[in-house]
PDB file of C-alpha atoms in Angstrom:
ATOM      1  CA  LEU A   1       0.000   0.000   0.000  1.00 54.00           C
ATOM      2  CA  TRP A   2       2.992   2.312   0.140  1.00 73.00           C
ATOM      3  CA  GLY A   3       3.391   4.744  -2.709  1.00 85.00           C
ATOM      4  CA  ARG A   4      -0.241   5.768  -2.930  1.00 94.00           C
ATOM      5  CA  VAL A   5      -2.388   8.539  -1.495  1.00 96.00           C
ATOM      6  CA  ASP A   6      -5.663   7.447   0.085  1.00 97.00           C
ATOM      7  CA  ILE A   7      -6.131  10.096   2.786  1.00 98.00           C
ATOM      8  CA  LEU A   8      -5.244  13.751   3.094  1.00 98.00           C
ATOM      9  CA  VAL A   9      -5.715  15.586   6.383  1.00 98.00           C
ATOM     10  CA  ASN A  10      -5.300  19.337   6.033  1.00 98.00           C
ATOM     11  CA  ASN A  11      -4.520  20.356   9.598  1.00 97.00           C
ATOM     12  CA  VAL A  12      -3.216  23.898   9.352  1.00 93.00           C
ATOM     13  CA  GLY A  13      -3.999  27.118  11.089  1.00 90.00           C
ATOM     14  CA  ILE A  14      -2.450  30.173  12.586  1.00 90.00           C
ATOM     15  CA  SER A  15      -4.311  32.822  14.528  1.00 88.00           C
ATOM     16  CA  GLY A  16      -3.052  35.486  12.178  1.00 89.00           C
ATOM     17  CA  PRO A  17      -3.349  39.191  12.797  1.00 92.00           C
ATOM     18  CA  ALA A  18      -5.747  40.443  15.415  1.00 89.00           C
ATOM     19  CA  GLY A  19      -8.421  42.984  14.782  1.00 91.00           C
ATOM     20  CA  ASN A  20     -11.526  43.774  12.831  1.00 93.00           C
ATOM     21  CA  ALA A  21     -11.741  45.186   9.301  1.00 94.00           C
ATOM     22  CA  GLU A  22     -10.618  48.622  10.483  1.00 94.00           C
ATOM     23  CA  GLY A  23      -7.595  47.482  12.430  1.00 93.00           C
ATOM     24  CA  VAL A  24      -6.232  44.398  10.692  1.00 93.00           C
ATOM     25  CA  ASP A  25      -2.812  44.667   9.046  1.00 94.00           C
ATOM     26  CA  PRO A  26      -3.316  43.929   5.305  1.00 95.00           C
ATOM     27  CA  GLU A  27       0.127  42.374   4.831  1.00 96.00           C
ATOM     28  CA  ALA A  28      -0.332  40.074   7.814  1.00 96.00           C
ATOM     29  CA  TRP A  29      -3.801  39.266   6.436  1.00 96.00           C
ATOM     30  CA  ASP A  30      -2.311  38.142   3.108  1.00 97.00           C
ATOM     31  CA  TYR A  31       0.278  35.954   4.806  1.00 97.00           C
ATOM     32  CA  ALA A  32      -2.280  34.260   7.054  1.00 96.00           C
ATOM     33  CA  MET A  33      -4.636  33.680   4.098  1.00 97.00           C
ATOM     34  CA  GLN A  34      -1.771  31.883   2.355  1.00 97.00           C
ATOM     35  CA  VAL A  35      -1.133  29.682   5.379  1.00 97.00           C
ATOM     36  CA  ASN A  36      -4.722  28.948   6.391  1.00 97.00           C
ATOM     37  CA  VAL A  37      -6.497  28.744   3.019  1.00 98.00           C
ATOM     38  CA  LYS A  38      -4.143  28.522   0.066  1.00 98.00           C
ATOM     39  CA  SER A  39      -2.179  25.670   1.644  1.00 98.00           C
ATOM     40  CA  VAL A  40      -5.376  23.578   1.890  1.00 98.00           C
ATOM     41  CA  MET A  41      -6.090  24.139  -1.791  1.00 98.00           C
ATOM     42  CA  LEU A  42      -2.509  23.336  -2.794  1.00 98.00           C
ATOM     43  CA  MET A  43      -2.433  20.080  -0.844  1.00 98.00           C
ATOM     44  CA  ALA A  44      -5.686  19.009  -2.510  1.00 98.00           C
ATOM     45  CA  LYS A  45      -4.396  20.111  -5.915  1.00 98.00           C
ATOM     46  CA  TYR A  46      -1.652  17.506  -5.724  1.00 98.00           C
ATOM     47  CA  ALA A  47      -3.466  14.807  -3.719  1.00 98.00           C
ATOM     48  CA  VAL A  48      -6.648  14.610  -5.827  1.00 98.00           C
ATOM     49  CA  PRO A  49      -4.942  13.302  -9.008  1.00 98.00           C
ATOM     50  CA  GLU A  50      -3.139  10.658  -6.945  1.00 97.00           C
ATOM     51  CA  MET A  51      -6.400   9.621  -5.269  1.00 98.00           C
ATOM     52  CA  ARG A  52      -8.120   9.467  -8.637  1.00 97.00           C
ATOM     53  CA  LYS A  53      -5.423   7.034  -9.868  1.00 96.00           C
ATOM     54  CA  VAL A  54      -6.225   4.571  -7.077  1.00 96.00           C
ATOM     55  CA  GLY A  55     -10.013   4.849  -7.349  1.00 97.00           C
ATOM     56  CA  GLY A  56     -10.772   7.419  -4.661  1.00 98.00           C
ATOM     57  CA  GLY A  57      -9.885   8.665  -1.244  1.00 98.00           C
ATOM     58  CA  ALA A  58     -10.803  10.906   1.634  1.00 98.00           C
ATOM     59  CA  ILE A  59      -9.832  14.483   2.401  1.00 98.00           C
ATOM     60  CA  VAL A  60     -10.478  15.904   5.848  1.00 98.00           C
ATOM     61  CA  ASN A  61      -9.980  19.637   6.311  1.00 98.00           C
ATOM     62  CA  LEU A  62      -9.623  21.144   9.761  1.00 98.00           C
ATOM     63  CA  SER A  63     -11.760  24.255  10.142  1.00 98.00           C
ATOM     64  CA  SER A  64     -13.217  25.708  13.342  1.00 96.00           C
ATOM     65  CA  VAL A  65     -16.506  26.732  14.874  1.00 95.00           C
ATOM     66  CA  ALA A  66     -15.101  30.238  14.350  1.00 93.00           C
ATOM     67  CA  GLY A  67     -15.862  29.699  10.666  1.00 94.00           C
ATOM     68  CA  LEU A  68     -19.499  28.901  11.431  1.00 95.00           C
ATOM     69  CA  ARG A  69     -20.575  31.557  13.915  1.00 91.00           C
ATOM     70  CA  ALA A  70     -20.001  35.112  15.002  1.00 87.00           C
ATOM     71  CA  GLY A  71     -18.102  36.089  18.095  1.00 81.00           C
ATOM     72  CA  HIS A  72     -14.449  35.403  17.299  1.00 84.00           C
ATOM     73  CA  PRO A  73     -12.363  38.518  18.020  1.00 83.00           C
ATOM     74  CA  GLY A  74     -10.137  38.080  14.962  1.00 88.00           C
ATOM     75  CA  LEU A  75     -11.666  38.757  11.547  1.00 94.00           C
ATOM     76  CA  LEU A  76      -8.846  36.907   9.809  1.00 94.00           C
ATOM     77  CA  TYR A  77      -9.149  33.623  11.715  1.00 94.00           C
ATOM     78  CA  ALA A  78     -12.932  33.462  11.411  1.00 95.00           C
ATOM     79  CA  THR A  79     -12.754  34.333   7.707  1.00 96.00           C
ATOM     80  CA  THR A  80     -10.151  31.696   6.869  1.00 97.00           C
ATOM     81  CA  LYS A  81     -11.967  28.992   8.782  1.00 97.00           C
ATOM     82  CA  GLY A  82     -15.225  29.960   7.039  1.00 97.00           C
ATOM     83  CA  ALA A  83     -13.405  29.705   3.714  1.00 98.00           C
ATOM     84  CA  ILE A  84     -12.361  26.161   4.582  1.00 98.00           C
ATOM     85  CA  VAL A  85     -15.983  25.261   5.374  1.00 98.00           C
ATOM     86  CA  GLN A  86     -17.062  26.452   1.930  1.00 98.00           C
ATOM     87  CA  MET A  87     -14.010  24.986   0.185  1.00 98.00           C
ATOM     88  CA  THR A  88     -14.921  21.620   1.721  1.00 98.00           C
ATOM     89  CA  ARG A  89     -18.437  21.792   0.302  1.00 98.00           C
ATOM     90  CA  ALA A  90     -17.236  22.891  -3.132  1.00 98.00           C
ATOM     91  CA  MET A  91     -14.549  20.209  -3.298  1.00 98.00           C
ATOM     92  CA  ALA A  92     -17.056  17.546  -2.249  1.00 98.00           C
ATOM     93  CA  GLY A  93     -19.172  18.506  -5.241  1.00 98.00           C
ATOM     94  CA  HIS A  94     -16.209  18.669  -7.597  1.00 98.00           C
ATOM     95  CA  HIS A  95     -14.652  15.331  -6.676  1.00 98.00           C
ATOM     96  CA  GLY A  96     -17.570  13.100  -5.676  1.00 98.00           C
ATOM     97  CA  ALA A  97     -17.702  11.466  -9.097  1.00 98.00           C
ATOM     98  CA  ASP A  98     -14.068  10.427  -8.559  1.00 98.00           C
ATOM     99  CA  ASN A  99     -15.032   8.649  -5.314  1.00 98.00           C
ATOM    100  CA  ILE A 100     -13.119  11.269  -3.336  1.00 98.00           C
ATOM    101  CA  ARG A 101     -14.937  12.324  -0.189  1.00 98.00           C
ATOM    102  CA  VAL A 102     -14.196  15.751   1.281  1.00 98.00           C
ATOM    103  CA  ASN A 103     -15.300  16.654   4.791  1.00 98.00           C
ATOM    104  CA  ALA A 104     -14.305  19.087   7.519  1.00 98.00           C
ATOM    105  CA  VAL A 105     -13.961  18.947  11.265  1.00 98.00           C
ATOM    106  CA  CYS A 106     -14.865  22.143  13.108  1.00 98.00           C
ATOM    107  CA  PRO A 107     -13.487  22.125  16.649  1.00 97.00           C
ATOM    108  CA  ALA A 108     -14.307  24.626  19.360  1.00 93.00           C
ATOM    109  CA  VAL A 109     -11.825  25.383  22.151  1.00 89.00           C
ATOM    110  CA  ILE A 110      -9.374  22.476  22.263  1.00 89.00           C
ATOM    111  CA  ASP A 111      -6.432  21.909  24.587  1.00 90.00           C
ATOM    112  CA  THR A 112      -3.576  22.469  22.133  1.00 87.00           C
ATOM    113  CA  PRO A 113      -0.363  24.495  22.000  1.00 82.00           C
ATOM    114  CA  MET A 114      -2.330  27.238  20.183  1.00 82.00           C
ATOM    115  CA  LEU A 115      -4.686  27.499  23.170  1.00 81.00           C
ATOM    116  CA  GLN A 116      -1.770  27.388  25.594  1.00 80.00           C
ATOM    117  CA  ALA A 117      -0.192  30.381  23.861  1.00 82.00           C
ATOM    118  CA  VAL A 118      -3.376  32.369  24.559  1.00 81.00           C
ATOM    119  CA  VAL A 119      -3.595  31.065  28.130  1.00 71.00           C
ATOM    120  CA  ASP A 120       0.010  32.114  28.791  1.00 79.00           C
ATOM    121  CA  LEU A 121      -0.983  35.743  28.117  1.00 81.00           C
ATOM    122  CA  GLN A 122      -3.755  35.726  30.726  1.00 82.00           C
ATOM    123  CA  GLN A 123      -3.328  37.213  34.174  1.00 86.00           C
ATOM    124  CA  ASP A 124      -5.494  34.519  35.800  1.00 87.00           C
ATOM    125  CA  GLN A 125      -4.878  31.432  33.700  1.00 83.00           C
ATOM    126  CA  GLN A 126      -7.076  29.079  35.745  1.00 88.00           C
ATOM    127  CA  ALA A 127     -10.034  31.464  35.580  1.00 85.00           C
ATOM    128  CA  TYR A 128      -9.564  31.839  31.829  1.00 82.00           C
ATOM    129  CA  LEU A 129      -9.577  28.063  31.290  1.00 86.00           C
ATOM    130  CA  GLN A 130     -12.599  27.646  33.565  1.00 87.00           C
ATOM    131  CA  GLN A 131     -14.534  30.316  31.667  1.00 85.00           C
ATOM    132  CA  ALA A 132     -13.569  28.765  28.314  1.00 87.00           C
ATOM    133  CA  GLY A 133     -14.835  25.390  29.509  1.00 84.00           C
ATOM    134  CA  ASP A 134     -18.028  26.838  30.932  1.00 86.00           C
ATOM    135  CA  GLU A 135     -18.933  28.365  27.540  1.00 90.00           C
ATOM    136  CA  HIS A 136     -19.447  24.839  26.183  1.00 90.00           C
ATOM    137  CA  PRO A 137     -22.702  23.135  27.185  1.00 94.00           C
ATOM    138  CA  ILE A 138     -20.686  20.017  27.982  1.00 94.00           C
ATOM    139  CA  GLY A 139     -18.835  22.109  30.595  1.00 93.00           C
ATOM    140  CA  ARG A 140     -15.209  21.728  29.513  1.00 92.00           C
ATOM    141  CA  ILE A 141     -12.771  22.333  26.703  1.00 92.00           C
ATOM    142  CA  GLY A 142     -12.044  19.515  24.284  1.00 93.00           C
ATOM    143  CA  THR A 143      -8.967  17.381  23.784  1.00 95.00           C
ATOM    144  CA  ALA A 144      -6.825  16.904  20.721  1.00 96.00           C
ATOM    145  CA  GLU A 145      -7.652  13.195  20.865  1.00 97.00           C
ATOM    146  CA  GLU A 146     -11.369  13.952  20.529  1.00 97.00           C
ATOM    147  CA  VAL A 147     -10.662  15.930  17.366  1.00 98.00           C
ATOM    148  CA  ALA A 148      -8.356  13.179  16.069  1.00 98.00           C
ATOM    149  CA  PHE A 149     -11.094  10.559  16.502  1.00 98.00           C
ATOM    150  CA  ALA A 150     -13.492  12.693  14.436  1.00 98.00           C
ATOM    151  CA  VAL A 151     -10.858  12.992  11.698  1.00 98.00           C
ATOM    152  CA  LEU A 152     -10.249   9.242  11.833  1.00 98.00           C
ATOM    153  CA  MET A 153     -13.955   8.514  11.475  1.00 98.00           C
ATOM    154  CA  LEU A 154     -14.342  10.822   8.460  1.00 98.00           C
ATOM    155  CA  ALA A 155     -11.253   9.337   6.803  1.00 98.00           C
ATOM    156  CA  SER A 156     -12.456   5.761   7.359  1.00 98.00           C
ATOM    157  CA  ASP A 157     -14.401   3.516   5.014  1.00 96.00           C
ATOM    158  CA  GLU A 158     -17.219   3.577   7.581  1.00 97.00           C
ATOM    159  CA  ALA A 159     -17.929   7.160   6.472  1.00 98.00           C
ATOM    160  CA  GLY A 160     -18.176   6.058   2.851  1.00 97.00           C
ATOM    161  CA  PHE A 161     -21.428   7.924   2.177  1.00 98.00           C
ATOM    162  CA  THR A 162     -20.399  11.115   3.952  1.00 98.00           C
ATOM    163  CA  THR A 163     -19.069  14.000   1.891  1.00 98.00           C
ATOM    164  CA  GLY A 164     -19.431  17.754   2.131  1.00 98.00           C
ATOM    165  CA  ALA A 165     -20.062  17.530   5.880  1.00 98.00           C
ATOM    166  CA  ASN A 166     -18.763  19.859   8.550  1.00 97.00           C
ATOM    167  CA  LEU A 167     -18.574  17.854  11.770  1.00 98.00           C
ATOM    168  CA  CYS A 168     -18.566  20.045  14.870  1.00 97.00           C
ATOM    169  CA  VAL A 169     -16.406  18.747  17.704  1.00 97.00           C
ATOM    170  CA  ASP A 170     -17.481  21.517  19.982  1.00 96.00           C
ATOM    171  CA  GLY A 171     -19.003  20.353  23.244  1.00 95.00           C
ATOM    172  CA  GLY A 172     -22.350  21.684  22.019  1.00 96.00           C
ATOM    173  CA  ILE A 173     -21.290  25.316  21.576  1.00 94.00           C
ATOM    174  CA  THR A 174     -22.948  25.578  18.141  1.00 93.00           C
ATOM    175  CA  ALA A 175     -26.106  23.738  19.276  1.00 90.00           C
TER     176      ALA A 175
END
């Protein structure tokens, strides 16, 4: 089975520049768009022909609940994650006939190094983490393993009839 591409997981994301439309730095915006959006397209550009050669495959894009709802303080991050949601849907339509499924996972607050970088800036780190957990109906932040299991499911043959989906791993925050 070596030498073939069956699965692509696009797990990329930087916070990018802070701010709303008035305050965001346009050059930092362009760079973050390249990292968060263009890289997903480029990976698919080269994986899709290889998947087609072997009769199909699965692409799982990592987005975020920030791409589905209002409330994120950074316009850039929310915009790029929303672009991935729509790119997932469009790619599912484009590549379904090639037996290539394209889905996205949209996590909420997850215990990762990206979260830790934000926590490190807080005066009361425990209070910040408690508040972040309390915002989720399930009452806690998620784990990287919980996101990984969602990716694994969407990449598996058991999800063979699932394409164009955006699976929220969010402790109920988008419910």
